[in-house]
């Protein structure tokens, strides 16, 4: 298969691992996401994942309730590592070789993130899961995704969400809402659209890295994107 993007970085929010049940991580949901990655991995694409932690802990919420910001963010970064282990487990069950790489050293359970090593893993067709965000407080995993994508020279950053793309109105409340097929970075920044935070969008803009926002809950979408079909919204 001719791949439009030979190397990709996929940003998964922590919420992607949730189901309706009152648990932080739902094993069936994780398995179904892993299945999507297996499909595209079989087609030869090199895959890096950046995982969020919002299903377990968001630093901002606890900061707003009086906790020290740095401590709260450190807890948030640890949450992403818990998700990373869950994702790694699910992928390895499908016989995909993976490496969990963390921005905060935790050598008993994961490798430290080292750029050259990450690229080497990708070349050997291992899926890398980057957890721990940027390793610094005051950032988000969206920014970590933009940063890692640029570092490893990914051709695109794919932001997995629960909606089909970016709309002019909330599609849940307004059935007439229209989906944008294409937007510029400036459109996103000017309209304050919450696709990714401003730091992440700015980094992508400066480095000409396209972002595709798509619905990961719809089976087969990732594969379609790689084949070059117009799925979701592309920001470039
Ligand atoms: N975080 C951080 N630095 C980073 C990335 C994340 O301090 O570089 C913390 C921050 O507290 C954040 C939490 O980790 O709220 C979870 O990450 P995020 O909210 O980006 O997860 P997502 O919304 O993608 O699930």
CSV table of C-alpha atoms and ligand atoms in Angstrom, one decimal:
chain,number,residue,atom,x,y,z
A,1,UNK,CA,0.0,0.0,0.0
A,2,UNK,CA,1.3,3.5,-0.8
A,3,UNK,CA,1.4,5.4,2.4
A,4,UNK,CA,0.7,9.1,2.4
A,5,UNK,CA,2.5,9.5,5.7
A,6,UNK,CA,5.4,7.0,6.3
A,7,UNK,CA,5.9,8.2,9.8
A,8,UNK,CA,3.2,9.5,12.1
A,9,UNK,CA,2.7,10.7,15.6
A,10,UNK,CA,-0.7,10.0,17.2
A,11,UNK,CA,-1.8,12.0,20.2
A,12,UNK,CA,-4.3,10.1,22.3
A,13,UNK,CA,-6.1,11.8,25.2
A,14,UNK,CA,-6.4,9.9,28.4
A,15,UNK,CA,-10.1,10.1,27.9
A,16,UNK,CA,-9.7,7.8,24.8
A,17,UNK,CA,-9.1,4.9,27.2
A,18,UNK,CA,-12.3,5.5,29.1
A,19,UNK,CA,-15.7,3.8,28.6
A,20,UNK,CA,-19.0,4.6,30.3
A,21,UNK,CA,-18.0,2.5,33.3
A,22,UNK,CA,-16.7,4.4,36.3
A,23,UNK,CA,-13.1,3.3,35.9
A,24,UNK,CA,-10.1,5.3,34.8
A,25,UNK,CA,-9.1,2.8,32.1
A,26,UNK,CA,-11.4,0.3,30.4
A,27,UNK,CA,-9.4,-2.7,29.1
A,28,UNK,CA,-11.9,-3.3,26.2
A,29,UNK,CA,-11.6,0.2,25.0
A,30,UNK,CA,-7.8,0.0,25.2
A,31,UNK,CA,-7.9,-3.2,23.3
A,32,UNK,CA,-10.1,-1.7,20.6
A,33,UNK,CA,-7.7,1.2,20.2
A,34,UNK,CA,-4.7,-1.1,20.0
A,35,UNK,CA,-6.6,-3.0,17.2
A,36,UNK,CA,-6.7,0.2,15.2
A,37,UNK,CA,-3.0,0.6,15.5
A,38,UNK,CA,-2.3,-3.0,14.6
A,39,UNK,CA,-4.2,-2.4,11.3
A,40,UNK,CA,-2.0,0.5,10.3
A,41,UNK,CA,1.2,-1.1,11.7
A,42,UNK,CA,0.7,-4.1,9.4
A,43,UNK,CA,0.8,-1.6,6.5
A,44,UNK,CA,4.3,-0.5,7.3
A,45,UNK,CA,3.8,2.9,8.8
A,46,UNK,CA,6.1,4.0,11.6
A,47,UNK,CA,4.1,5.0,14.7
A,48,UNK,CA,4.9,7.1,17.7
A,49,UNK,CA,2.2,7.6,20.3
A,50,UNK,CA,1.9,10.4,22.9
A,51,UNK,CA,-0.6,9.6,25.6
A,52,UNK,CA,-2.4,12.0,27.9
A,53,UNK,CA,-3.5,11.5,31.5
A,54,UNK,CA,-6.8,13.4,31.8
A,55,UNK,CA,-8.8,10.2,32.5
A,56,UNK,CA,-6.8,9.9,35.8
A,57,UNK,CA,-5.5,13.2,36.8
A,58,UNK,CA,-5.4,16.8,35.4
A,59,UNK,CA,-3.0,19.1,37.2
A,60,UNK,CA,-5.0,22.2,36.5
A,61,UNK,CA,-8.1,20.9,38.4
A,62,UNK,CA,-6.1,20.3,41.6
A,63,UNK,CA,-4.2,23.5,41.2
A,64,UNK,CA,-7.5,25.4,41.0
A,65,UNK,CA,-8.5,23.7,44.3
A,66,UNK,CA,-5.4,25.0,46.1
A,67,UNK,CA,-2.7,22.4,45.3
A,68,UNK,CA,0.8,23.5,44.4
A,69,UNK,CA,0.9,23.7,40.5
A,70,UNK,CA,4.2,21.9,40.1
A,71,UNK,CA,3.2,19.0,42.4
A,72,UNK,CA,-0.2,18.8,40.7
A,73,UNK,CA,1.4,18.6,37.2
A,74,UNK,CA,3.9,16.0,38.4
A,75,UNK,CA,0.9,13.9,39.4
A,76,UNK,CA,-0.6,14.5,36.0
A,77,UNK,CA,2.6,13.4,34.3
A,78,UNK,CA,2.7,10.2,36.3
A,79,UNK,CA,-0.9,9.5,35.2
A,80,UNK,CA,0.2,9.5,31.6
A,81,UNK,CA,2.8,6.8,32.4
A,82,UNK,CA,0.0,4.6,33.9
A,83,UNK,CA,-1.9,5.0,30.6
A,84,UNK,CA,1.3,4.3,28.7
A,85,UNK,CA,1.7,0.9,30.5
A,86,UNK,CA,-1.9,0.0,29.7
A,87,UNK,CA,-1.5,0.8,26.0
A,88,UNK,CA,1.8,-1.0,25.8
A,89,UNK,CA,0.2,-4.1,27.3
A,90,UNK,CA,-2.7,-4.1,24.8
A,91,UNK,CA,-0.3,-3.6,21.8
A,92,UNK,CA,2.0,-6.4,22.9
A,93,UNK,CA,-0.9,-8.7,23.3
A,94,UNK,CA,-1.3,-8.3,19.6
A,95,UNK,CA,2.3,-9.3,19.0
A,96,UNK,CA,3.5,-5.8,18.2
A,97,UNK,CA,6.9,-4.9,19.6
A,98,UNK,CA,6.7,-1.6,21.5
A,99,UNK,CA,8.9,0.6,23.6
A,100,UNK,CA,7.5,2.8,26.4
A,101,UNK,CA,9.7,5.9,26.7
A,102,UNK,CA,9.2,8.4,29.5
A,103,UNK,CA,10.2,12.0,29.9
A,104,UNK,CA,10.7,11.3,33.6
A,105,UNK,CA,13.3,8.6,34.3
A,106,UNK,CA,11.7,5.5,35.6
A,107,UNK,CA,14.1,2.9,34.4
A,108,UNK,CA,12.5,-0.1,36.2
A,109,UNK,CA,9.5,0.1,34.0
A,110,UNK,CA,10.4,2.1,30.9
A,111,UNK,CA,13.2,3.6,28.9
A,112,UNK,CA,14.1,7.2,29.2
A,113,UNK,CA,13.1,9.2,26.1
A,114,UNK,CA,16.2,9.7,24.0
A,115,UNK,CA,15.5,11.1,20.5
A,116,UNK,CA,18.1,9.0,18.6
A,117,UNK,CA,16.9,5.9,20.3
A,118,UNK,CA,13.3,6.7,19.6
A,119,UNK,CA,14.1,7.1,15.9
A,120,UNK,CA,16.0,3.8,15.9
A,121,UNK,CA,13.0,2.0,17.4
A,122,UNK,CA,10.8,3.5,14.7
A,123,UNK,CA,13.1,2.3,12.0
A,124,UNK,CA,13.0,-1.2,13.4
A,125,UNK,CA,9.2,-0.9,13.2
A,126,UNK,CA,8.6,-0.8,17.0
A,127,UNK,CA,5.7,1.4,18.1
A,128,UNK,CA,7.0,3.9,20.6
A,129,UNK,CA,4.8,5.2,23.3
A,130,UNK,CA,6.0,8.5,24.8
A,131,UNK,CA,4.6,9.1,28.3
A,132,UNK,CA,5.3,11.6,31.0
A,133,UNK,CA,4.5,14.6,28.7
A,134,UNK,CA,7.4,17.0,28.3
A,135,UNK,CA,8.7,16.1,31.7
A,136,UNK,CA,8.1,19.7,32.8
A,137,UNK,CA,5.1,21.2,34.7
A,138,UNK,CA,3.0,24.0,33.1
A,139,UNK,CA,2.8,22.0,29.8
A,140,UNK,CA,0.3,19.6,28.3
A,141,UNK,CA,0.6,16.4,26.5
A,142,UNK,CA,-0.6,18.2,23.3
A,143,UNK,CA,2.6,20.2,23.5
A,144,UNK,CA,4.6,17.1,24.2
A,145,UNK,CA,3.0,15.5,21.1
A,146,UNK,CA,4.0,18.5,18.9
A,147,UNK,CA,7.5,18.5,20.4
A,148,UNK,CA,8.1,14.8,19.9
A,149,UNK,CA,6.6,14.8,16.4
A,150,UNK,CA,9.0,17.5,15.3
A,151,UNK,CA,12.0,15.8,17.0
A,152,UNK,CA,11.4,12.5,15.4
A,153,UNK,CA,10.5,14.1,12.0
A,154,UNK,CA,7.0,12.7,11.8
A,155,UNK,CA,5.2,13.8,8.7
A,156,UNK,CA,1.9,14.5,10.5
A,157,UNK,CA,0.5,14.7,13.9
A,158,UNK,CA,-2.8,12.9,14.2
A,159,UNK,CA,-5.0,14.0,17.1
A,160,UNK,CA,-7.4,11.3,18.1
A,161,UNK,CA,-10.8,12.6,19.4
A,162,UNK,CA,-14.4,11.5,19.9
A,163,UNK,CA,-15.7,13.8,17.1
A,164,UNK,CA,-15.4,13.6,13.4
A,165,UNK,CA,-13.3,16.8,13.1
A,166,UNK,CA,-13.6,20.5,13.7
A,167,UNK,CA,-17.1,22.1,13.2
A,168,UNK,CA,-18.3,25.7,13.0
A,169,UNK,CA,-20.8,24.9,15.9
A,170,UNK,CA,-21.2,22.2,18.4
A,171,UNK,CA,-22.4,19.2,16.3
A,172,UNK,CA,-24.1,17.6,19.3
A,173,UNK,CA,-26.3,20.7,19.9
A,174,UNK,CA,-26.7,21.9,16.3
A,175,UNK,CA,-27.6,19.3,13.7
A,176,UNK,CA,-26.8,21.9,11.0
A,177,UNK,CA,-23.2,22.3,12.1
A,178,UNK,CA,-20.7,22.1,9.2
A,179,UNK,CA,-17.4,20.3,9.4
A,180,UNK,CA,-14.3,22.0,8.1
A,181,UNK,CA,-12.2,19.9,5.8
A,182,UNK,CA,-9.2,22.2,6.0
A,183,UNK,CA,-8.2,25.1,8.3
A,184,UNK,CA,-5.0,27.1,8.7
A,185,UNK,CA,-3.0,27.4,11.9
A,186,UNK,CA,-4.1,31.0,12.1
A,187,UNK,CA,-7.8,30.1,11.8
A,188,UNK,CA,-7.3,27.9,14.9
A,189,UNK,CA,-5.4,30.4,16.8
A,190,UNK,CA,-7.6,33.4,16.0
A,191,UNK,CA,-10.8,31.5,16.7
A,192,UNK,CA,-9.4,30.0,19.9
A,193,UNK,CA,-10.5,26.6,18.8
A,194,UNK,CA,-9.7,23.9,21.4
A,195,UNK,CA,-8.1,21.4,19.0
A,196,UNK,CA,-4.8,21.5,20.8
A,197,UNK,CA,-3.5,24.2,23.2
A,198,UNK,CA,-1.9,27.3,21.7
A,199,UNK,CA,1.7,26.3,22.5
A,200,UNK,CA,1.2,23.1,20.6
A,201,UNK,CA,-0.5,24.8,17.6
A,202,UNK,CA,2.3,27.4,17.5
A,203,UNK,CA,5.0,24.8,17.5
A,204,UNK,CA,3.3,23.0,14.6
A,205,UNK,CA,2.9,26.2,12.7
A,206,UNK,CA,6.5,27.2,13.1
A,207,UNK,CA,7.6,23.8,11.9
A,208,UNK,CA,5.0,23.3,9.2
A,209,UNK,CA,3.7,20.2,10.7
A,210,UNK,CA,0.2,19.3,9.6
A,211,UNK,CA,-2.4,18.2,12.2
A,212,UNK,CA,-5.3,15.9,11.4
A,213,UNK,CA,-8.2,15.9,13.9
A,214,UNK,CA,-10.3,12.7,13.5
A,215,UNK,CA,-12.6,10.4,15.3
A,216,UNK,CA,-10.8,7.3,16.7
A,217,UNK,CA,-14.0,5.7,17.8
A,218,UNK,CA,-14.9,5.1,14.1
A,219,UNK,CA,-13.2,1.9,13.1
A,220,UNK,CA,-10.8,2.0,10.1
A,221,UNK,CA,-10.4,5.8,10.1
A,222,UNK,CA,-6.7,5.7,10.8
A,223,UNK,CA,-6.1,3.4,7.9
A,224,UNK,CA,-8.1,5.7,5.6
A,225,UNK,CA,-6.1,8.7,6.7
A,226,UNK,CA,-2.9,6.9,5.7
A,227,UNK,CA,-4.3,5.9,2.4
A,228,UNK,CA,-4.8,9.6,1.8
A,229,UNK,CA,-8.6,9.8,2.2
A,230,UNK,CA,-10.0,13.0,3.5
A,231,UNK,CA,-11.0,12.0,7.0
A,232,UNK,CA,-11.6,14.6,9.7
A,233,UNK,CA,-10.1,18.1,9.5
A,234,UNK,CA,-6.6,18.9,8.4
A,235,UNK,CA,-4.8,22.0,9.9
A,236,UNK,CA,-1.8,23.1,7.8
B,1,LIG,N1,1.4,17.5,32.3
B,1,LIG,C1,2.5,18.3,32.6
B,1,LIG,N2,3.5,18.5,31.7
B,1,LIG,C2,3.4,18.0,30.4
B,1,LIG,C3,2.3,17.2,30.1
B,1,LIG,C4,1.3,17.0,31.1
B,1,LIG,O1,2.6,18.9,33.7
B,1,LIG,O2,4.4,18.2,29.6
B,1,LIG,C5,0.4,17.2,33.3
B,1,LIG,C6,-0.7,18.3,33.5
B,1,LIG,O3,-1.0,18.4,34.8
B,1,LIG,C7,-1.9,17.7,32.7
B,1,LIG,C8,-1.7,16.2,33.0
B,1,LIG,O4,-0.3,16.0,33.0
B,1,LIG,O5,-3.1,18.1,33.2
B,1,LIG,C9,-2.3,15.3,32.0
B,1,LIG,O6,-2.0,15.6,30.7
B,1,LIG,P1,-3.1,16.2,29.7
B,1,LIG,O7,-4.1,17.1,30.4
B,1,LIG,O8,-2.4,16.8,28.6
B,1,LIG,O9,-3.8,14.9,29.2
B,1,LIG,P2,-5.1,14.7,28.2
B,1,LIG,O10,-6.0,15.8,28.3
B,1,LIG,O11,-4.4,14.6,26.8
B,1,LIG,O12,-5.6,13.4,28.6
